């Protein structure tokens, strides 16, 4: 016989849920589950969800997507869940709680995981309508409802959560302001230099930043609902105010039952997370350890583990202790990489700093080392956080700096680029701070059979929270597999244990035509931003269905989804196809008329087309209707597809021309237009070796000779230019087309995701020679198959915009707000050199004030 112990957990947030998971895992492992009864109470109407990813709600994620709890978790673990039932009082003498429904429950052990509440500055008018906090999904629902009729939003607070809240307002299409009391953004995590770069990058995204502003009151506005009045006499009018000025520990229950509370709040706990009552524990943001409140999820998870172990331990005094937590963090805020490590402000005695700034690229890196330059003490990374894992591990593992400290942050080629290989890390190195996963734990899991990234993450939880360690986890996995003599895989992502090439083969051979079909057959989970667009691309290059078919539209990225390129201010560009750069005066006039009618900025591109900038999403169908009526087609500038075929005027006009380069470029562009590929494809045709069309820096380059055409492949410009390789010489028209057909289909079928032809050819064994054998000599016997597949794509081509205009269902997606036909008020232009351009923030404010 044994007495059943009743554990009650108050709070089902991220930390409370982690406590339950740890508790159940430990109980199952020890075979003592039947000795315990577990109950959990939560104020909110839903079980635990990911508060770290709240802003994703405004970019399409649902409450279900954010959930951290599987459908059967509570039933499978025999846990009684009370949602929407808060705890109002604790009777320590009777060891009981009283809930909001008047129920009394006795406990043997009580765990307080009540979290925190948003701090709202005591500002006059902070309780006006459309003033919100940013904490729960219910908060987001209220903000979303208010945003449907708002045009301007302001966030009070420029810290981590404040910038996340600003992203939410920006995603809703509101003109967005961030108001920060401190002199810089993220004052706790970054220094003045990093704050300046971060501010500039945030402002470039169209968000107005006001630092050093003390909001004194909020009153009725004249042009907007509210007017925020600052201590310096300035004002800001806005429709919505979001308070995100920090958190306070939710310790009301502890105060009610007279547990020890810190001077500035927080439930005092010891190293085992026990409060001043040994039967009550506190974990997460409500707990005060060593005079510290930890506002990140990683320390809360560690507290959950420590508390669970102590509650169940037969030797509690010997159980693991909570000894603080590293507060380093790596985030992507509004698309900007931001990382802070250790002593970011160089406050340690004798600390020395090295700083690298690239204002053109918007990159700021600061390394803090000890006096002798041998140890990493901290760092700040803005705009490029690729060094985060290396620097963090060097600090946490006390690894000596090889060479000079500045080499750790300088770009490769400028004396930097030093990286820390997995073998340099000690077994005790903490790889995943959020879930306290060490290198030894990961290596052990690999040795036990977790040889795929998804398996490794599932069994260790490494990389399953903020994701900042994912690259290092993958590196460790590959390193361990290599040591074991296992071939390192190139799986597409954790949802598909296949490379892109293998997935393409499965889709083609088994005739899968939907993401769900291939996922159910060969993958798992819901998919991600990697596998969904990749599958969409493969389906397009295999079956050539319209990208906005209902079963395909949800897989596309933003540009493909709206069939236009999104610009920095949220407007879109329109690029009609102009094959070979040849255009009639009548069509030129149409482009001018359309640009004038819709007020668009026009520019001639490097691919010999005319780009029309500044279109709002609801204008896209109207613009394209006029273009299609005039005979234009989609230029596919938005897709990973064949873009342009550039040409010189060739033998028709040029006295040096050897062949009709314009005719050949039109033939190629009309043959391969719109064909989806692993990456974008650019062609060019030159009429002679003077190379006016620059064919030798294109994926496919054709240069005329006296006897026909020379074919070049796998060139590109961009960040890493590559001169194309001469593939075949003096080809007639038919042979040239046949070789291009085969080469392109071989590339489309075998390249990795986002791999251009240059990198693909370089990574093939004997790349150029091998592809010449396959394409020219037909060494694999695939020539006819590759040609037939290309012909199928050519024969089934349809202009995507023309088809869209014929389908009212597809046209419904072209509006900015899901629930309103209102245009995006954030898109504001000014005139410059006779055309529009996006307004700067200062210009935008001037227009709003006018």
PDB file of C-alpha atoms in Angstrom, residues 599-600 828-839 843 847:
ATOM      1  CA  UNK A 599       0.993  56.325 -60.354  1.00  0.00           C
ATOM      2  CA  UNK A 600       3.814  53.785 -60.626  1.00  0.00           C
ATOM      3  CA  UNK A 828       3.086  56.405 -48.704  1.00  0.00           C
ATOM      4  CA  UNK A 829       5.007  58.031 -51.570  1.00  0.00           C
ATOM      5  CA  UNK A 830       6.654  61.338 -52.349  1.00  0.00           C
ATOM      6  CA  UNK A 831       7.743  62.742 -55.697  1.00  0.00           C
ATOM      7  CA  UNK A 832      11.380  62.657 -56.817  1.00  0.00           C
ATOM      8  CA  UNK A 833      12.742  63.342 -60.291  1.00  0.00           C
ATOM      9  CA  UNK A 834       9.221  63.312 -61.699  1.00  0.00           C
ATOM     10  CA  UNK A 835       8.243  59.926 -60.226  1.00  0.00           C
ATOM     11  CA  UNK A 836       7.150  58.447 -56.918  1.00  0.00           C
ATOM     12  CA  UNK A 837       9.406  56.837 -54.340  1.00  0.00           C
ATOM     13  CA  UNK A 838       8.659  55.453 -50.842  1.00  0.00           C
ATOM     14  CA  UNK A 839       8.426  58.203 -48.230  1.00  0.00           C
ATOM     15  CA  UNK A 843       8.216  62.514 -44.752  1.00  0.00           C
ATOM     16  CA  UNK A 847       2.078  63.928 -44.529  1.00  0.00           C
TER      17      UNK A 847
END
